Coordinates of C-alpha atoms and ligand atoms in Angstrom, one line a residue:
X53 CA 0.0 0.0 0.0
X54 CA 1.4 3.3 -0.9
X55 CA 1.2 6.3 1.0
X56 CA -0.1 9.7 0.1
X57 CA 0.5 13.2 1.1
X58 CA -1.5 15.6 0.6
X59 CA -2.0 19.5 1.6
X60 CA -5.0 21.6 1.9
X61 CA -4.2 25.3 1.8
X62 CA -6.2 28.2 4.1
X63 CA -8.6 28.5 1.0
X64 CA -9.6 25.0 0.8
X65 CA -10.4 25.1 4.7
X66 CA -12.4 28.6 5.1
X67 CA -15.0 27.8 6.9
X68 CA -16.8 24.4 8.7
X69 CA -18.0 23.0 5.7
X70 CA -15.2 23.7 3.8
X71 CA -13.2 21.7 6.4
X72 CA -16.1 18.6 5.6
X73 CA -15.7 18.7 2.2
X74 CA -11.9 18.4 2.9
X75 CA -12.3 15.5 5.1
X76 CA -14.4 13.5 2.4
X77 CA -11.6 13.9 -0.2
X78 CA -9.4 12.8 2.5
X79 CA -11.5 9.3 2.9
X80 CA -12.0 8.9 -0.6
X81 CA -7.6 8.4 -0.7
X82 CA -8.3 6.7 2.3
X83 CA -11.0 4.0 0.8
X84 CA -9.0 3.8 -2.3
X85 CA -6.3 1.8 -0.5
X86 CA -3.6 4.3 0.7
X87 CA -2.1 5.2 3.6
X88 CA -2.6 9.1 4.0
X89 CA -0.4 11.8 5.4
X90 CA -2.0 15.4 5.1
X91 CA -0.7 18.8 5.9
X92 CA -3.1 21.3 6.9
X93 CA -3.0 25.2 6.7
X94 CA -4.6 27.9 9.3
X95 CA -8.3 28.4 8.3
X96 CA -8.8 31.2 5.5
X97 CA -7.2 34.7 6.3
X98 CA -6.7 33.6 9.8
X99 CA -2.8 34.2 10.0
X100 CA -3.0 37.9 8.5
X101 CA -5.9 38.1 11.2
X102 CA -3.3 37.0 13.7
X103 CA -0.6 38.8 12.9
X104 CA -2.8 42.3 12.6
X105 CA -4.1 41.2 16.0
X106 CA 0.2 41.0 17.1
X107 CA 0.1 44.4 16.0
X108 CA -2.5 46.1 17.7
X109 CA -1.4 44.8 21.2
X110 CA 2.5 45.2 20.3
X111 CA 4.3 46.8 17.5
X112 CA 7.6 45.1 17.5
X113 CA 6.2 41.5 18.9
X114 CA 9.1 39.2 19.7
X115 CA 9.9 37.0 17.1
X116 CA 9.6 33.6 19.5
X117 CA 5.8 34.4 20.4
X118 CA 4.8 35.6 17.6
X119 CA 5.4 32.1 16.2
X120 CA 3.8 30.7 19.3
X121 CA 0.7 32.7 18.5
X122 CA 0.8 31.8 14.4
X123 CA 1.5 28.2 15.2
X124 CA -2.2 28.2 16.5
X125 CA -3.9 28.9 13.8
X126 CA -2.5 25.7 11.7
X127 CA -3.4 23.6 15.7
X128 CA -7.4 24.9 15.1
X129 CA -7.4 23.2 11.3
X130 CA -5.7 20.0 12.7
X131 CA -8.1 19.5 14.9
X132 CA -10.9 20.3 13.1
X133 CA -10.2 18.3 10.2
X134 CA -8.8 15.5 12.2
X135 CA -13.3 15.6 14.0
X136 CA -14.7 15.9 10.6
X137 CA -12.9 12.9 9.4
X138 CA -13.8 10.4 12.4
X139 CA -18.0 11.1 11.7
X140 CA -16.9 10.0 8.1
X141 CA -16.6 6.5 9.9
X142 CA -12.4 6.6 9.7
X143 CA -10.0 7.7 12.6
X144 CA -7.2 10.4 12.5
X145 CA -4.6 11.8 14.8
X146 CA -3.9 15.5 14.4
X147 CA 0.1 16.2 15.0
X148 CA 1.5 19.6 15.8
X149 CA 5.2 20.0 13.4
X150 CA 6.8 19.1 16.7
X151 CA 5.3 16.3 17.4
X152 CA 5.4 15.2 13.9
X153 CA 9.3 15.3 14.0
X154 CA 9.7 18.6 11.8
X155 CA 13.3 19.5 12.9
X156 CA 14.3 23.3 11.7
X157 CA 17.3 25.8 12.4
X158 CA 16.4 28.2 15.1
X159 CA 15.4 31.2 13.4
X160 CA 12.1 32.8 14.0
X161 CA 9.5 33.4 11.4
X162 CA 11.7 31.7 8.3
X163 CA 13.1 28.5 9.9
X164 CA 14.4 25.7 7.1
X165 CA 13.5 22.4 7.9
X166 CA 16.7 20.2 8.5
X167 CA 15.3 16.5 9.1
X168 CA 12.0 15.2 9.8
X169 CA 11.9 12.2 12.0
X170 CA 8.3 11.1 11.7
X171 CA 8.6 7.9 14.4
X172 CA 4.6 9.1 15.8
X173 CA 3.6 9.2 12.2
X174 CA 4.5 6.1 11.2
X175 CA 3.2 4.4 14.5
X176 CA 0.0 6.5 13.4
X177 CA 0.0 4.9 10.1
X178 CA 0.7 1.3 11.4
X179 CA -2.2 1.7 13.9
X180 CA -4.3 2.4 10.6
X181 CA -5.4 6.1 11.1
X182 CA -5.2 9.4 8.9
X183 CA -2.5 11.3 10.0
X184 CA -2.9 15.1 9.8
X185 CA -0.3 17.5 10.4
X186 CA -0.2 21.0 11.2
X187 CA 2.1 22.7 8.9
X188 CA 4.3 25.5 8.4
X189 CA 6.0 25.0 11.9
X190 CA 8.9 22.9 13.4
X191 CA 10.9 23.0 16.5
X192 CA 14.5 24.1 16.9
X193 CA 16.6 21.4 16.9
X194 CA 19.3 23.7 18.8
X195 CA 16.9 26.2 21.2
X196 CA 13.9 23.8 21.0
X197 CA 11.7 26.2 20.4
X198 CA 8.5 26.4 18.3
X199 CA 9.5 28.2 14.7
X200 CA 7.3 28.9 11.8
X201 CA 9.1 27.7 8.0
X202 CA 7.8 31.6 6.5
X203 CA 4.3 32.7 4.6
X204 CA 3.3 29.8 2.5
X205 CA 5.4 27.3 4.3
X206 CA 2.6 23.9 4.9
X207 CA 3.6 23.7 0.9
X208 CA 6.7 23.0 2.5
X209 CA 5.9 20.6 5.2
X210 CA 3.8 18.5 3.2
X211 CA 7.2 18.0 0.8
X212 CA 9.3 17.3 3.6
X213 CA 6.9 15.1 4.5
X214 CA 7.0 13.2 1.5
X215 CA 10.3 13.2 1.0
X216 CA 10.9 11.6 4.7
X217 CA 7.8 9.0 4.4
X218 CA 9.0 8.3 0.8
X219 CA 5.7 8.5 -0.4
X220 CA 4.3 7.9 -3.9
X221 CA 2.6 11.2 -4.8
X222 CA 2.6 14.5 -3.0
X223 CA -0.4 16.7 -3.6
X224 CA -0.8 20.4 -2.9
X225 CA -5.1 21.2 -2.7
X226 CA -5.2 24.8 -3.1
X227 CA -8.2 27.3 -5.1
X228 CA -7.2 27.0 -9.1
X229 CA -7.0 24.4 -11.2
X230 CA -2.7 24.3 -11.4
X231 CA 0.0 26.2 -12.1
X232 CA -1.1 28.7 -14.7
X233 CA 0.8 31.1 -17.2
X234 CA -0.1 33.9 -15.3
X235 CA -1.8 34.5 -11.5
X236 CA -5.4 33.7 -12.6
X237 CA -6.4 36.5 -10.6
X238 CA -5.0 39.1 -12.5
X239 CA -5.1 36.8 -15.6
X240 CA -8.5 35.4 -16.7
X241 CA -6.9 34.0 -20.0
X242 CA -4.1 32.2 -17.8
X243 CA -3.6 28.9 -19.4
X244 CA -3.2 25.7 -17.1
X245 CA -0.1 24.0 -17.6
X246 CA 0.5 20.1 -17.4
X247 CA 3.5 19.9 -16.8
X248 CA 6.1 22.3 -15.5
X249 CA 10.3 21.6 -14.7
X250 CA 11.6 22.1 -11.3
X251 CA 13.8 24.8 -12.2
X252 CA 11.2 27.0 -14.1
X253 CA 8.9 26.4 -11.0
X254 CA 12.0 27.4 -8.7
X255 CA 12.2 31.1 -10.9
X256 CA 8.1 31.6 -10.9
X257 CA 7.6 30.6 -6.8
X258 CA 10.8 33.2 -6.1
X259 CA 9.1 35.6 -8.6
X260 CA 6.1 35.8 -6.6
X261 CA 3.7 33.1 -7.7
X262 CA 2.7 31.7 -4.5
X263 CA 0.7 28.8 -5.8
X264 CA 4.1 27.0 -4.4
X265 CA 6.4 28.1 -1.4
X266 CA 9.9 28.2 -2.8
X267 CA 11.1 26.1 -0.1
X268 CA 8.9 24.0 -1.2
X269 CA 10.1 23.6 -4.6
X270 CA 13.7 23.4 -3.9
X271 CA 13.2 20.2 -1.4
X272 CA 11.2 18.3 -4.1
X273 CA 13.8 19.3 -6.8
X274 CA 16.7 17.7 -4.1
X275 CA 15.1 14.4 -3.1
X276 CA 12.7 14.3 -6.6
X277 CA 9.6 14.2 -5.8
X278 CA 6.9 15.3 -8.3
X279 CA 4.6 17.6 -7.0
X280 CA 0.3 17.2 -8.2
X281 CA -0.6 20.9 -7.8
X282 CA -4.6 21.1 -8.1
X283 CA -7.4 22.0 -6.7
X284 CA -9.5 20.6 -3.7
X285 CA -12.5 22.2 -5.1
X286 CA -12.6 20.4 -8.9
X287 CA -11.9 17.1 -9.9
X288 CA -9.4 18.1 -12.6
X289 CA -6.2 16.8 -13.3
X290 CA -3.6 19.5 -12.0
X291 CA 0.2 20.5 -13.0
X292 CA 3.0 17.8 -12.5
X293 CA 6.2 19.4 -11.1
X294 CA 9.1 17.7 -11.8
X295 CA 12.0 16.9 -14.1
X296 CA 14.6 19.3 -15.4
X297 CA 14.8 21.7 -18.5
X298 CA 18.4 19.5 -18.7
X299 CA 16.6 16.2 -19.4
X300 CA 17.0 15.1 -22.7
X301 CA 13.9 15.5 -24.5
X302 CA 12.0 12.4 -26.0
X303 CA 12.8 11.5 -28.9
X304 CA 9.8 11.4 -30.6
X305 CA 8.6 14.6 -29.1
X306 CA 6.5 16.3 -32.1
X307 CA 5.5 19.1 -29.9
X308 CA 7.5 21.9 -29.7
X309 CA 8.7 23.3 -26.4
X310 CA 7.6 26.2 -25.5
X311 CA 9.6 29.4 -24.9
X312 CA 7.8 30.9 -21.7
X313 CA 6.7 29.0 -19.5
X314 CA 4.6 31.7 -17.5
X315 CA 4.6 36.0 -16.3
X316 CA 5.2 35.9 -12.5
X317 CA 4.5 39.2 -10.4
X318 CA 5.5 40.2 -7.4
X319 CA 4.2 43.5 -5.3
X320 CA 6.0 42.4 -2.1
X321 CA 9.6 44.3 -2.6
X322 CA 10.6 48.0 -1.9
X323 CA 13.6 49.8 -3.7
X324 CA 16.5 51.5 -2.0
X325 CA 18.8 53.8 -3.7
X326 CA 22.3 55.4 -2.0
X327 CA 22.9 58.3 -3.8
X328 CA 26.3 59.3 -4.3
X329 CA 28.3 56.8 -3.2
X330 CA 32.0 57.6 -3.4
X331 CA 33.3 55.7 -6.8
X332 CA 36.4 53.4 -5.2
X333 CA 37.4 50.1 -4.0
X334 CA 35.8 48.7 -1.4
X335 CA 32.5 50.9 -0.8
X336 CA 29.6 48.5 -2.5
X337 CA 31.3 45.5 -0.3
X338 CA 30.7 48.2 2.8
X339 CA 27.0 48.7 2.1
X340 CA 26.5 44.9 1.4
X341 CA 27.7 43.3 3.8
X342 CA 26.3 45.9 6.7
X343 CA 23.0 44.2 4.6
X344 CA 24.2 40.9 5.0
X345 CA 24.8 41.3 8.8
X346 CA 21.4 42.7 9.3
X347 CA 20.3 39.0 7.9
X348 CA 18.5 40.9 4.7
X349 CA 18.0 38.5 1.3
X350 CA 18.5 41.5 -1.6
X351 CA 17.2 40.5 -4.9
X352 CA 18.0 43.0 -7.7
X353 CA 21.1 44.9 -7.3
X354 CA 22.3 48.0 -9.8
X355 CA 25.5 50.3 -10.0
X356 CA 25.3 53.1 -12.6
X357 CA 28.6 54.6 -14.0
X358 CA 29.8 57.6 -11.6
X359 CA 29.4 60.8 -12.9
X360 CA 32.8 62.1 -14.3
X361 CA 33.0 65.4 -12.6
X362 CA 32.0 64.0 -9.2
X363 CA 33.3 60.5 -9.2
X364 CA 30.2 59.8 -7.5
X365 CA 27.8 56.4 -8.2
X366 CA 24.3 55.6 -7.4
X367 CA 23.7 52.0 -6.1
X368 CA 20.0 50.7 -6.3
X369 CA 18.7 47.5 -5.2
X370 CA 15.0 45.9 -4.1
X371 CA 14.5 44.1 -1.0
X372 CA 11.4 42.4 0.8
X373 CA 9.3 45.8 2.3
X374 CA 8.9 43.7 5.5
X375 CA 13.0 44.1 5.6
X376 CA 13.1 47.6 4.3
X377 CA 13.3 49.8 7.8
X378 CA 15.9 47.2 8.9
X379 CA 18.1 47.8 6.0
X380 CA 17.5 51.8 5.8
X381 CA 18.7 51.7 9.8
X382 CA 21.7 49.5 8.9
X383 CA 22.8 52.2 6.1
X384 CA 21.5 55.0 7.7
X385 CA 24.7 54.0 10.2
X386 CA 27.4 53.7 7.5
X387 CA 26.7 57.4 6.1
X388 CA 29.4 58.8 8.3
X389 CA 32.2 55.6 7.5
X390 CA 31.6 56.2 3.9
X391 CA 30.2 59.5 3.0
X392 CA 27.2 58.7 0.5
X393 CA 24.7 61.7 0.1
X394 CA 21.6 60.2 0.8
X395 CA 18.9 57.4 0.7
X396 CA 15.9 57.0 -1.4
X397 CA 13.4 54.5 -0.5
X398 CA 10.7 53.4 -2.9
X399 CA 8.0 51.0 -2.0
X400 CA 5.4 51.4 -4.6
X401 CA 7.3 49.4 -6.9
X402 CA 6.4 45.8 -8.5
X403 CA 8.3 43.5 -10.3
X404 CA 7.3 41.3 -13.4
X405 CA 9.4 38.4 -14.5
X406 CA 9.5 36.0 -17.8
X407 CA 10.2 32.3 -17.1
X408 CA 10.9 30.0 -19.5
X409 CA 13.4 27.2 -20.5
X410 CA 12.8 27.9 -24.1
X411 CA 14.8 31.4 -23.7
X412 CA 18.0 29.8 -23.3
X413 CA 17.9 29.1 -27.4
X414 CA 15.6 31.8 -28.6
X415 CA 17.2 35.1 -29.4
X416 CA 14.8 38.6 -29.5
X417 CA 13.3 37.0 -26.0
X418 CA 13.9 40.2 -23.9
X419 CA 13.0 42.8 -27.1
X420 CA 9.6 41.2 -27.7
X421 CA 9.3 41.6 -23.7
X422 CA 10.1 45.2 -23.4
X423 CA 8.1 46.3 -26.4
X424 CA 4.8 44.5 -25.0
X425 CA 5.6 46.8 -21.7
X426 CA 6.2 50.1 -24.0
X427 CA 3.4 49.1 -25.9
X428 CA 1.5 49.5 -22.4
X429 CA 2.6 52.2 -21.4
X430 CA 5.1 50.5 -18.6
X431 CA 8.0 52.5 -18.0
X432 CA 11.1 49.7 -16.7
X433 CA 12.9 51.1 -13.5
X434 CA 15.4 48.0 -13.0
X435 CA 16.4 44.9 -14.9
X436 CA 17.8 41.6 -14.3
X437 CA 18.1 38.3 -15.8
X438 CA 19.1 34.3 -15.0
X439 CA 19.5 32.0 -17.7
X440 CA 15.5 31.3 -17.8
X441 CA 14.3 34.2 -16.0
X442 CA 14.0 38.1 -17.1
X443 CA 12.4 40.6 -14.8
X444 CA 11.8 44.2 -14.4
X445 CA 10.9 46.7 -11.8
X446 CA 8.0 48.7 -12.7
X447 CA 5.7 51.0 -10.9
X448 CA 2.9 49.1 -8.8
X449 CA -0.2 50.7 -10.2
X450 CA 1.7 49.3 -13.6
X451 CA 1.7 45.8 -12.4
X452 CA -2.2 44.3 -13.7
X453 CA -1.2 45.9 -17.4
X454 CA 2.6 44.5 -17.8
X455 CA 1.6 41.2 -16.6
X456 CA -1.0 40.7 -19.3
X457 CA 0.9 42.5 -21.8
X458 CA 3.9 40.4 -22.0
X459 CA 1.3 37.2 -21.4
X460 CA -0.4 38.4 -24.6
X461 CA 2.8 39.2 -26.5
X462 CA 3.9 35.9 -26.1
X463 CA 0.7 33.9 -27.2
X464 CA -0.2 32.5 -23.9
X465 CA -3.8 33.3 -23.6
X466 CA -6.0 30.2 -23.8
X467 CA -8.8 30.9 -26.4
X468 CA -11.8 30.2 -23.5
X469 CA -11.5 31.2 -20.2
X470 CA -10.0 28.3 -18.0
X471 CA -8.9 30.1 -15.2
X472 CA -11.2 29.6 -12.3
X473 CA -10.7 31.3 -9.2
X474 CA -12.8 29.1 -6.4
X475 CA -11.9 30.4 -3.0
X476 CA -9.5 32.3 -1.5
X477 CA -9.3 36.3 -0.7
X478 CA -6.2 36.3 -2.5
X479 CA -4.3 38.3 0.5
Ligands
ADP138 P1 -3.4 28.2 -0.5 O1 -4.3 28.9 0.6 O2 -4.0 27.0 -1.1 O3 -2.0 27.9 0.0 P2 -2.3 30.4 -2.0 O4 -3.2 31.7 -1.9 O5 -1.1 30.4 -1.1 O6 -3.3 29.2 -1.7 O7 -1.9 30.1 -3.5 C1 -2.9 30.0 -4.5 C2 -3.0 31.3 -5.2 O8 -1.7 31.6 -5.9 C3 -4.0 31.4 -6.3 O9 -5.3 31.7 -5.8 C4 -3.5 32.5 -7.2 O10 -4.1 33.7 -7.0 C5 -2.0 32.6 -6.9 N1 -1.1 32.4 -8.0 C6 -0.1 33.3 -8.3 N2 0.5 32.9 -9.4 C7 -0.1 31.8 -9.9 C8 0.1 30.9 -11.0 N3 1.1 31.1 -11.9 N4 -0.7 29.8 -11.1 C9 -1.6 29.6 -10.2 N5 -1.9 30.4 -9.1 C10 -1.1 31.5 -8.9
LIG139 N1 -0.9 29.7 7.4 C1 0.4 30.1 6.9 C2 0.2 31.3 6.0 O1 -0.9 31.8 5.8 C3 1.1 29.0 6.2 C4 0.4 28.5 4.9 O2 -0.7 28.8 4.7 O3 1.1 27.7 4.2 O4 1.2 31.8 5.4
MG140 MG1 -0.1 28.9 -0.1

């Protein structure tokens, strides 16, 4: 008998009878013959309602109860999903992450799982229940304290979970149909894709598509295991995530690959600029690592060519807003060491990013990119690009109309809408 993992997102557990319907799909893999292993989100919007909750009784909460508090939210959906099952005439035992065995580093609010050790799972199993697991936390191997694995993160249990049970199939239940081309929110034409490779999943999840944590994607990518994205509110067949764009391709492959395989956006980064920054060795490691020490993950980073008659540069680069009063605090320090002129922060920005394994051997990619943007009226602030990846910075309000531009520019609308949006506030 194989075992199944599966993971119902916030959006497929809104309300009670959302939570029954969940349950029934979880019998139905039950009555088909598996043994099944389910990670469970909080219910709905009920972390953001959390965390606004943290900041009307604290503004700075500490990190370590502030995952106590967010841990409870996935406890509630264990629980409850855990009842609903046993009226359905099959018994389940609910698991918090540290009871499950989910092992992480120490740090608050984006732990990384390290092991899972899932002895009371497997006792679970053997006894003959459902085991359902509350995800996006683990405890700290190190301080032994409660963490949470970052927004999004029960995509990541659930792999981690499959990866340690060695299951057959791992299933992510969330409120569309798949991975689409586009966010089928701000994309009715997005087309569902079948299949998608690991690494073009990798660039859309760190682009902003959260249909996938990122985490998640890199864990299945290391120990290989496919991913069934789908929803838990259709039948429908979903998107397989797996293989590389380095796998040879069949042979007698007819069809030809395509060059993008979506338009990710992301409206969760700010932009800081240091203006006149003294052009001379040394001064760009200064600001960066003063970043680095302040634990801040930069994403886009650009130099401009000082100014002749000043010998003074500009350095701009895009961060996560949550990180951005960190990261002005940490320069705001280093203006006397080095002797910069000033700091511009930016957080109305958004960035749009084409992915696609088909780039790597089509030439004109970028050009046909940046003229659908002109063509909307999108002015480009920043670029950058990865072997499969190009993405702008543009202004936020732009964000809706670049998206579908470049979607349209490169033929990915589906002919009839497809894109069904069936829960979920989207927030
Ligand atoms: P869950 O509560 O199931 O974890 P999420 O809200 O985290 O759901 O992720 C699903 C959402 O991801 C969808 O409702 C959709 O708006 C968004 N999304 C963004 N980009 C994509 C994409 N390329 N394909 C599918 N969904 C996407
Ligand atoms: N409940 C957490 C969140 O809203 C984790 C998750 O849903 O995956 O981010
Ligand atoms: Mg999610």
């Amino acid at each position: 008998m194989g075992i199944v993992v599966q993971k119902y997102g916030g959006s497929s557990l809104a309300d009670a009878d959302a939570i029954k319907r969940v349950a029934r799909r979880i019998a139905e893999a039950k009555k088909d013959g598996n043994d099944v292993v389910v990670a469970v989100s909080a219910m709905g919007d009920s972390t953001d309602n959390l965390l606004d909750l943290a900041a009307e009784v604290s503004p700075l909460p500490p990190a370590r109860e502030l995952d106590m508090l967010l841990t409870a939210g996935e406890r509630i959906s264990m629980a409850l999903v855990a009842m609903a099952i046993s009226d359905l005439g099959y018994t389940a035992r609910s698991f918090t992450g540290s009871q499950a065995g989910v092992i992480t580093d120490s740090v608050h609010g984006k732990a990384k799982i390290i092991d899972v050790t899932p002895g009371r799972i497997r006792d679970a199993i053997a006894e003959g229940h459902i085991v359902i697991v509350a995800g996006f936390q683990g405890v700290s191997q190190d301080t032994k304290e409660i963490t949470t694995l970052g927004r999004g993160g029960t995509d990541t249990t659930a792999v981690a979970l499959a990866a340690a049970l060695h299951a057959d199939v791992c299933e992510i239940y969330t409120d569309v149909d798949g991975v689409f081309t586009a966010d089928p929110r701000i994309v009715p034409t997005a087309r569902k894709l079948d299949t998608v490779t690991f690494e073009e999943m990798l660039e859309l999840a760190a682009c902003g598509a959260k249909v996938l944590h990122l985490r998640s994607v890199e864990y299945a990518r290391r120990y290989d295991i496919p991913i069934h994205v789908r929803s838990s509110f259709s039948q429908l067949m979903g998107t397989i995530v797996s293989g590389s764009i380095n796998d040879p391709r069949s042979e007698d492959s007819t069809v030809e690959e395509p060059i993008i395989a979506g338009v990710a956006h992301d409206r969760s980064e700010a932009k800081i600029t240091v203006v006149g920054v003294p052009d001379k060795v040394g001064e760009a490691a200064r600001i960066f690592e003063a970043l680095a020490e302040a634990q801040i993950n930069l994403d886009m980073i650009v130099q401009n060519v000082s100014a002749a008659a000043t010998n003074l540069t500009d350095i701009s680069f895009t961060l996560p807003r949550t990180d951005a009063t960190t990261a002005m605090k940490a320069l705001e320090d280093l203006r006397g060491e080095i002797g910069f002129d000033s700091l511009l922060f930016d957080d109305k920005i958004g960035k749009i990013s084409l992915i696609g394994a088909g780039m790597r051997s089509h030439p004109g990619v970028s050009a046909k990119f940046f003229s659908a943007l002109a063509g909307a009226g999108v002015n480009i602030g920043m670029i950058s690009t990865s072997e499969i990846r190009i993405s702008v910075v543009v202004a936020e309000t732009d964000v809706d109309a670049g998206v579908a531009a470049a979607h349209t520019a490169f033929a990915l609308d589906a002919d009839e809408v497809e894109a069904v949006v069936y829960g979920g506030t989207g927030r």
